[in-house]
Amino acid sequence: MTDPKLRVLIPADKIQARIRELGEQISRDYPTGNLHMICILKGATFFMADLARAMTRGVFIDFMGISSYGKGKSSSGEVRVTKDLDISVEGANVLIVEDIVDSGVTLNYLMHLLDQRKPHSIRIAALLDKPERRLRPVHCAYVGFKIPDEFVVGYGLDYAEQYRNLDAICVLEETGAANAPAG
Ligand code: IMP
Ligand code: MG
């Protein structure tokens, strides 16, 4: 896709190589026991699909819908569960699979919520981390890439539901963002 508003930050081959490393590392870290990979919709769907296939052990996969952002670029601060898990996580090792940790509001909330369901352990795998933006403490056991404080799209991440199907992570330049149609 050629779009003057987009600047490639992480090309597709780098994303794939890093995910293969993460899959091997995470598989080594969980030699036994059930592992439930929980994809946070919709942004983490591409990461989940590739990470699950990079795992060298069996996993359960499940999906959770959480909404904390409206159509713009900044968090509303409100977190809402829009789709709950299908499979119980009681006694299981839980790996939350998230696209990006920004303010940390979403994951901080989710960690507390899932902790009440008595899993054996909970860890987070986030493809991207913007540490400068943190408002709430969140520990990510696995991070694909630390990135600067810039708004990114692609590989699942959106701006107003656009750009998710780019195979690279791209910075959405300010001028373009202001002109992007909403919805
Ligand atoms: P947090 O609660 O502020 O950490 O926000 C987490 C959610 O905000 C992520 O799951 C994304 O859906 C969204 N988000 C945060 N930063 C970006 C970005 O740079 N591009 C696209 N979505 C983002
Ligand atoms: Mg989003």
PDB file of C-alpha atoms and ligand atoms in Angstrom:
ATOM      1  CA  MET A   1       0.000   0.000   0.000  1.00  0.00           C
ATOM      2  CA  THR A   2       1.443   3.402  -0.933  1.00  0.00           C
ATOM      3  CA  ASP A   3      -0.024   6.085   1.240  1.00  0.00           C
ATOM      4  CA  PRO A   4       1.787   9.381   1.910  1.00  0.00           C
ATOM      5  CA  LYS A   5       0.359   9.467   5.450  1.00  0.00           C
ATOM      6  CA  LEU A   6       2.166   6.226   6.372  1.00  0.00           C
ATOM      7  CA  ARG A   7       5.844   5.802   7.311  1.00  0.00           C
ATOM      8  CA  VAL A   8       7.088   2.262   7.884  1.00  0.00           C
ATOM      9  CA  LEU A   9       8.457   1.853  11.419  1.00  0.00           C
ATOM     10  CA  ILE A  10       8.801  -1.954  11.589  1.00  0.00           C
ATOM     11  CA  PRO A  11       8.797  -3.872   8.301  1.00  0.00           C
ATOM     12  CA  ALA A  12       6.911  -7.158   7.949  1.00  0.00           C
ATOM     13  CA  ASP A  13      10.003  -9.396   7.915  1.00  0.00           C
ATOM     14  CA  LYS A  14      11.270  -7.918  11.211  1.00  0.00           C
ATOM     15  CA  ILE A  15       7.861  -8.486  12.829  1.00  0.00           C
ATOM     16  CA  GLN A  16       7.801 -12.106  11.707  1.00  0.00           C
ATOM     17  CA  ALA A  17      11.378 -12.803  12.834  1.00  0.00           C
ATOM     18  CA  ARG A  18      10.711 -11.323  16.283  1.00  0.00           C
ATOM     19  CA  ILE A  19       7.492 -13.305  16.690  1.00  0.00           C
ATOM     20  CA  ARG A  20       9.331 -16.549  15.883  1.00  0.00           C
ATOM     21  CA  GLU A  21      11.826 -15.713  18.663  1.00  0.00           C
ATOM     22  CA  LEU A  22       9.010 -14.927  21.098  1.00  0.00           C
ATOM     23  CA  GLY A  23       7.185 -18.161  20.251  1.00  0.00           C
ATOM     24  CA  GLU A  24      10.281 -20.210  20.986  1.00  0.00           C
ATOM     25  CA  GLN A  25      11.039 -18.318  24.198  1.00  0.00           C
ATOM     26  CA  ILE A  26       7.477 -18.551  25.540  1.00  0.00           C
ATOM     27  CA  SER A  27       7.277 -22.254  24.674  1.00  0.00           C
ATOM     28  CA  ARG A  28      10.482 -22.864  26.627  1.00  0.00           C
ATOM     29  CA  ASP A  29       9.111 -20.906  29.603  1.00  0.00           C
ATOM     30  CA  TYR A  30       5.999 -23.148  29.805  1.00  0.00           C
ATOM     31  CA  PRO A  31       7.316 -26.698  29.465  1.00  0.00           C
ATOM     32  CA  THR A  32       4.251 -28.240  31.153  1.00  0.00           C
ATOM     33  CA  GLY A  33       0.641 -27.401  32.026  1.00  0.00           C
ATOM     34  CA  ASN A  34      -2.180 -25.865  30.044  1.00  0.00           C
ATOM     35  CA  LEU A  35      -1.437 -22.557  28.369  1.00  0.00           C
ATOM     36  CA  HIS A  36      -4.354 -20.327  27.390  1.00  0.00           C
ATOM     37  CA  MET A  37      -3.465 -17.626  24.883  1.00  0.00           C
ATOM     38  CA  ILE A  38      -6.037 -14.865  25.183  1.00  0.00           C
ATOM     39  CA  CYS A  39      -6.217 -12.511  22.233  1.00  0.00           C
ATOM     40  CA  ILE A  40      -7.495  -9.021  22.967  1.00  0.00           C
ATOM     41  CA  LEU A  41      -9.748  -8.077  20.071  1.00  0.00           C
ATOM     42  CA  LYS A  42      -9.366  -6.696  17.543  1.00  0.00           C
ATOM     43  CA  GLY A  43      -5.862  -5.246  17.441  1.00  0.00           C
ATOM     44  CA  ALA A  44      -4.032  -8.396  18.572  1.00  0.00           C
ATOM     45  CA  THR A  45      -5.615 -10.797  16.065  1.00  0.00           C
ATOM     46  CA  PHE A  46      -2.689 -10.828  13.609  1.00  0.00           C
ATOM     47  CA  PHE A  47      -0.116 -11.077  16.423  1.00  0.00           C
ATOM     48  CA  MET A  48      -2.109 -13.919  18.010  1.00  0.00           C
ATOM     49  CA  ALA A  49      -2.371 -15.844  14.735  1.00  0.00           C
ATOM     50  CA  ASP A  50       1.379 -15.649  14.097  1.00  0.00           C
ATOM     51  CA  LEU A  51       2.482 -16.103  17.726  1.00  0.00           C
ATOM     52  CA  ALA A  52       0.279 -19.178  18.231  1.00  0.00           C
ATOM     53  CA  ARG A  53       1.824 -20.769  15.127  1.00  0.00           C
ATOM     54  CA  ALA A  54       5.334 -19.886  16.353  1.00  0.00           C
ATOM     55  CA  MET A  55       4.733 -21.850  19.562  1.00  0.00           C
ATOM     56  CA  THR A  56       6.427 -25.226  19.754  1.00  0.00           C
ATOM     57  CA  ARG A  57       3.875 -26.614  22.246  1.00  0.00           C
ATOM     58  CA  GLY A  58       0.100 -27.040  22.306  1.00  0.00           C
ATOM     59  CA  VAL A  59      -2.036 -24.085  23.423  1.00  0.00           C
ATOM     60  CA  PHE A  60      -5.661 -23.168  23.914  1.00  0.00           C
ATOM     61  CA  ILE A  61      -6.750 -20.019  22.174  1.00  0.00           C
ATOM     62  CA  ASP A  62      -9.526 -17.714  23.303  1.00  0.00           C
ATOM     63  CA  PHE A  63     -10.668 -14.179  22.595  1.00  0.00           C
ATOM     64  CA  MET A  64     -11.720 -11.251  24.710  1.00  0.00           C
ATOM     65  CA  GLY A  65     -13.174  -7.958  23.597  1.00  0.00           C
ATOM     66  CA  ILE A  66     -12.124  -4.929  25.616  1.00  0.00           C
ATOM     67  CA  SER A  67     -12.873  -1.399  24.633  1.00  0.00           C
ATOM     68  CA  SER A  68     -10.988   1.542  26.084  1.00  0.00           C
ATOM     69  CA  TYR A  69     -10.526   3.717  23.032  1.00  0.00           C
ATOM     70  CA  GLY A  70     -13.117   5.530  21.005  1.00  0.00           C
ATOM     71  CA  LYS A  71     -12.522   6.415  17.375  1.00  0.00           C
ATOM     72  CA  GLY A  72      -9.718   8.874  18.148  1.00  0.00           C
ATOM     73  CA  LYS A  73      -6.124   8.565  19.247  1.00  0.00           C
ATOM     74  CA  SER A  74      -6.407   9.012  23.009  1.00  0.00           C
ATOM     75  CA  SER A  75      -7.895   6.748  25.646  1.00  0.00           C
ATOM     76  CA  SER A  76     -11.327   7.492  27.044  1.00  0.00           C
ATOM     77  CA  GLY A  77     -10.050   6.049  30.334  1.00  0.00           C
ATOM     78  CA  GLU A  78     -13.096   3.764  30.443  1.00  0.00           C
ATOM     79  CA  VAL A  79     -12.644   0.020  30.061  1.00  0.00           C
ATOM     80  CA  ARG A  80     -15.536  -2.218  29.036  1.00  0.00           C
ATOM     81  CA  VAL A  81     -15.689  -5.965  28.340  1.00  0.00           C
ATOM     82  CA  THR A  82     -17.473  -6.374  25.003  1.00  0.00           C
ATOM     83  CA  LYS A  83     -16.823 -10.124  24.586  1.00  0.00           C
ATOM     84  CA  ASP A  84     -15.915 -12.509  27.386  1.00  0.00           C
ATOM     85  CA  LEU A  85     -13.879 -15.736  27.269  1.00  0.00           C
ATOM     86  CA  ASP A  86     -15.450 -19.020  26.128  1.00  0.00           C
ATOM     87  CA  ILE A  87     -13.134 -21.293  28.148  1.00  0.00           C
ATOM     88  CA  SER A  88     -12.588 -21.147  31.931  1.00  0.00           C
ATOM     89  CA  VAL A  89      -9.062 -20.134  32.968  1.00  0.00           C
ATOM     90  CA  GLU A  90      -9.277 -21.520  36.511  1.00  0.00           C
ATOM     91  CA  GLY A  91      -5.984 -23.295  37.328  1.00  0.00           C
ATOM     92  CA  ALA A  92      -4.536 -22.505  33.884  1.00  0.00           C
ATOM     93  CA  ASN A  93      -1.494 -20.542  32.776  1.00  0.00           C
ATOM     94  CA  VAL A  94      -2.860 -17.457  31.052  1.00  0.00           C
ATOM     95  CA  LEU A  95      -0.959 -15.507  28.419  1.00  0.00           C
ATOM     96  CA  ILE A  96      -2.687 -12.272  27.488  1.00  0.00           C
ATOM     97  CA  VAL A  97      -1.831 -11.428  23.883  1.00  0.00           C
ATOM     98  CA  GLU A  98      -2.107  -7.687  23.241  1.00  0.00           C
ATOM     99  CA  ASP A  99      -1.153  -5.462  20.339  1.00  0.00           C
ATOM    100  CA  ILE A 100       0.269  -2.494  22.260  1.00  0.00           C
ATOM    101  CA  VAL A 101       0.663  -1.191  25.804  1.00  0.00           C
ATOM    102  CA  ASP A 102       0.125   2.536  25.825  1.00  0.00           C
ATOM    103  CA  SER A 103      -1.296   4.128  29.001  1.00  0.00           C
ATOM    104  CA  GLY A 104      -1.556   0.670  30.575  1.00  0.00           C
ATOM    105  CA  VAL A 105      -5.180   1.315  31.591  1.00  0.00           C
ATOM    106  CA  THR A 106      -6.576  -1.612  29.575  1.00  0.00           C
ATOM    107  CA  LEU A 107      -4.061  -4.231  30.724  1.00  0.00           C
ATOM    108  CA  ASN A 108      -4.032  -3.054  34.333  1.00  0.00           C
ATOM    109  CA  TYR A 109      -7.814  -3.526  34.416  1.00  0.00           C
ATOM    110  CA  LEU A 110      -7.664  -6.857  32.616  1.00  0.00           C
ATOM    111  CA  MET A 111      -4.991  -8.308  34.914  1.00  0.00           C
ATOM    112  CA  HIS A 112      -7.213  -7.584  37.929  1.00  0.00           C
ATOM    113  CA  LEU A 113     -10.289  -8.971  36.207  1.00  0.00           C
ATOM    114  CA  LEU A 114      -8.649 -12.246  35.171  1.00  0.00           C
ATOM    115  CA  ASP A 115      -6.860 -12.653  38.486  1.00  0.00           C
ATOM    116  CA  GLN A 116     -10.291 -12.982  40.158  1.00  0.00           C
ATOM    117  CA  ARG A 117     -10.910 -16.107  38.043  1.00  0.00           C
ATOM    118  CA  LYS A 118      -8.144 -18.018  39.849  1.00  0.00           C
ATOM    119  CA  PRO A 119      -5.719 -18.873  37.055  1.00  0.00           C
ATOM    120  CA  HIS A 120      -2.459 -20.601  38.020  1.00  0.00           C
ATOM    121  CA  SER A 121      -0.451 -17.731  36.488  1.00  0.00           C
ATOM    122  CA  ILE A 122      -0.958 -14.681  34.254  1.00  0.00           C
ATOM    123  CA  ARG A 123       1.573 -13.060  31.957  1.00  0.00           C
ATOM    124  CA  ILE A 124       1.342 -10.526  29.164  1.00  0.00           C
ATOM    125  CA  ALA A 125       2.806 -10.725  25.665  1.00  0.00           C
ATOM    126  CA  ALA A 126       2.570  -7.366  23.898  1.00  0.00           C
ATOM    127  CA  LEU A 127       3.820  -6.854  20.368  1.00  0.00           C
ATOM    128  CA  LEU A 128       4.527  -3.164  21.005  1.00  0.00           C
ATOM    129  CA  ASP A 129       5.293  -1.116  24.096  1.00  0.00           C
ATOM    130  CA  LYS A 130       5.235   2.686  24.367  1.00  0.00           C
ATOM    131  CA  PRO A 131       6.818   3.031  27.838  1.00  0.00           C
ATOM    132  CA  GLU A 132       6.781   6.856  27.792  1.00  0.00           C
ATOM    133  CA  ARG A 133       2.977   6.913  27.835  1.00  0.00           C
ATOM    134  CA  ARG A 134       2.389   4.771  30.923  1.00  0.00           C
ATOM    135  CA  LEU A 135      -0.212   5.988  33.436  1.00  0.00           C
ATOM    136  CA  ARG A 136      -0.861   2.651  35.206  1.00  0.00           C
ATOM    137  CA  PRO A 137       1.777   0.059  36.110  1.00  0.00           C
ATOM    138  CA  VAL A 138       1.827  -2.970  33.836  1.00  0.00           C
ATOM    139  CA  HIS A 139       4.481  -5.671  33.703  1.00  0.00           C
ATOM    140  CA  CYS A 140       4.871  -7.263  30.273  1.00  0.00           C
ATOM    141  CA  ALA A 141       6.827 -10.508  30.438  1.00  0.00           C
ATOM    142  CA  TYR A 142       7.195 -10.547  26.640  1.00  0.00           C
ATOM    143  CA  VAL A 143       7.523  -7.483  24.409  1.00  0.00           C
ATOM    144  CA  GLY A 144       8.092  -7.564  20.664  1.00  0.00           C
ATOM    145  CA  PHE A 145       9.363  -4.015  20.201  1.00  0.00           C
ATOM    146  CA  LYS A 146       9.654  -0.878  22.330  1.00  0.00           C
ATOM    147  CA  ILE A 147       8.599   2.095  20.231  1.00  0.00           C
ATOM    148  CA  PRO A 148       8.671   5.886  20.677  1.00  0.00           C
ATOM    149  CA  ASP A 149       5.570   7.914  21.494  1.00  0.00           C
ATOM    150  CA  GLU A 150       4.089   7.965  18.010  1.00  0.00           C
ATOM    151  CA  PHE A 151       0.686   6.755  16.850  1.00  0.00           C
ATOM    152  CA  VAL A 152       1.104   3.566  14.832  1.00  0.00           C
ATOM    153  CA  VAL A 153      -1.179   1.510  12.607  1.00  0.00           C
ATOM    154  CA  GLY A 154      -0.984  -1.775  10.733  1.00  0.00           C
ATOM    155  CA  TYR A 155      -0.559  -5.446  11.600  1.00  0.00           C
ATOM    156  CA  GLY A 156      -3.855  -5.304  13.480  1.00  0.00           C
ATOM    157  CA  LEU A 157      -3.619  -1.776  14.855  1.00  0.00           C
ATOM    158  CA  ASP A 158      -6.110   0.744  13.586  1.00  0.00           C
ATOM    159  CA  TYR A 159      -6.976   4.373  13.362  1.00  0.00           C
ATOM    160  CA  ALA A 160     -10.784   4.651  13.265  1.00  0.00           C
ATOM    161  CA  GLU A 161     -10.901   0.973  12.149  1.00  0.00           C
ATOM    162  CA  GLN A 162      -8.649   1.632   9.149  1.00  0.00           C
ATOM    163  CA  TYR A 163      -5.193   0.243   8.273  1.00  0.00           C
ATOM    164  CA  ARG A 164      -5.427  -3.024  10.248  1.00  0.00           C
ATOM    165  CA  ASN A 165      -4.481  -5.173   7.252  1.00  0.00           C
ATOM    166  CA  LEU A 166      -1.085  -3.557   6.574  1.00  0.00           C
ATOM    167  CA  ASP A 167       1.652  -6.165   7.001  1.00  0.00           C
ATOM    168  CA  ALA A 168       4.068  -3.602   8.522  1.00  0.00           C
ATOM    169  CA  ILE A 169       3.772  -1.330  11.556  1.00  0.00           C
ATOM    170  CA  CYS A 170       3.586   2.245  10.261  1.00  0.00           C
ATOM    171  CA  VAL A 171       3.520   5.665  11.863  1.00  0.00           C
ATOM    172  CA  LEU A 172       0.404   7.574  10.887  1.00  0.00           C
ATOM    173  CA  GLU A 173       1.696  11.066  10.238  1.00  0.00           C
ATOM    174  CA  GLU A 174      -0.135  13.904  12.003  1.00  0.00           C
ATOM    175  CA  THR A 175      -1.292  15.820   8.930  1.00  0.00           C
ATOM    176  CA  GLY A 176      -2.787  12.690   7.439  1.00  0.00           C
ATOM    177  CA  ALA A 177      -4.489  11.656  10.662  1.00  0.00           C
ATOM    178  CA  ALA A 178      -6.353  14.934  10.879  1.00  0.00           C
ATOM    179  CA  ASN A 179      -7.758  14.287   7.397  1.00  0.00           C
ATOM    180  CA  ALA A 180      -8.609  10.629   7.918  1.00  0.00           C
ATOM    181  CA  PRO A 181     -12.316   9.935   7.647  1.00  0.00           C
ATOM    182  CA  ALA A 182     -13.879   8.806  10.940  1.00  0.00           C
ATOM    183  CA  GLY A 183     -15.501   5.398  11.381  1.00  0.00           C
TER     184      GLY A 183
HETATM  185  P1  IMP B   1      -3.980   1.578  26.846  1.00  0.00           P
HETATM  186  O1  IMP B   1      -5.118   1.159  27.694  1.00  0.00           O
HETATM  187  O2  IMP B   1      -3.829   3.091  26.802  1.00  0.00           O
HETATM  188  O3  IMP B   1      -2.663   0.900  27.183  1.00  0.00           O
HETATM  189  O4  IMP B   1      -4.367   1.272  25.365  1.00  0.00           O
HETATM  190  C1  IMP B   1      -4.314   0.045  24.808  1.00  0.00           C
HETATM  191  C2  IMP B   1      -5.111   0.042  23.500  1.00  0.00           C
HETATM  192  O5  IMP B   1      -5.113   1.317  22.870  1.00  0.00           O
HETATM  193  C3  IMP B   1      -4.439  -0.891  22.541  1.00  0.00           C
HETATM  194  O6  IMP B   1      -4.927  -2.201  22.672  1.00  0.00           O
HETATM  195  C4  IMP B   1      -4.783  -0.271  21.212  1.00  0.00           C
HETATM  196  O7  IMP B   1      -6.024  -0.784  20.743  1.00  0.00           O
HETATM  197  C5  IMP B   1      -4.936   1.208  21.488  1.00  0.00           C
HETATM  198  N1  IMP B   1      -3.725   1.960  21.093  1.00  0.00           N
HETATM  199  C6  IMP B   1      -2.792   2.506  21.894  1.00  0.00           C
HETATM  200  N2  IMP B   1      -1.810   3.097  21.192  1.00  0.00           N
HETATM  201  C7  IMP B   1      -2.123   2.891  19.888  1.00  0.00           C
HETATM  202  C8  IMP B   1      -1.465   3.253  18.651  1.00  0.00           C
HETATM  203  O8  IMP B   1      -0.386   3.856  18.572  1.00  0.00           O
HETATM  204  N3  IMP B   1      -2.120   2.866  17.520  1.00  0.00           N
HETATM  205  C9  IMP B   1      -3.293   2.182  17.514  1.00  0.00           C
HETATM  206  N4  IMP B   1      -3.927   1.824  18.648  1.00  0.00           N
HETATM  207  C10 IMP B   1      -3.344   2.184  19.826  1.00  0.00           C
HETATM  208 MG    MG B   2      -7.616  -0.049  18.866  1.00  0.00          MG
END
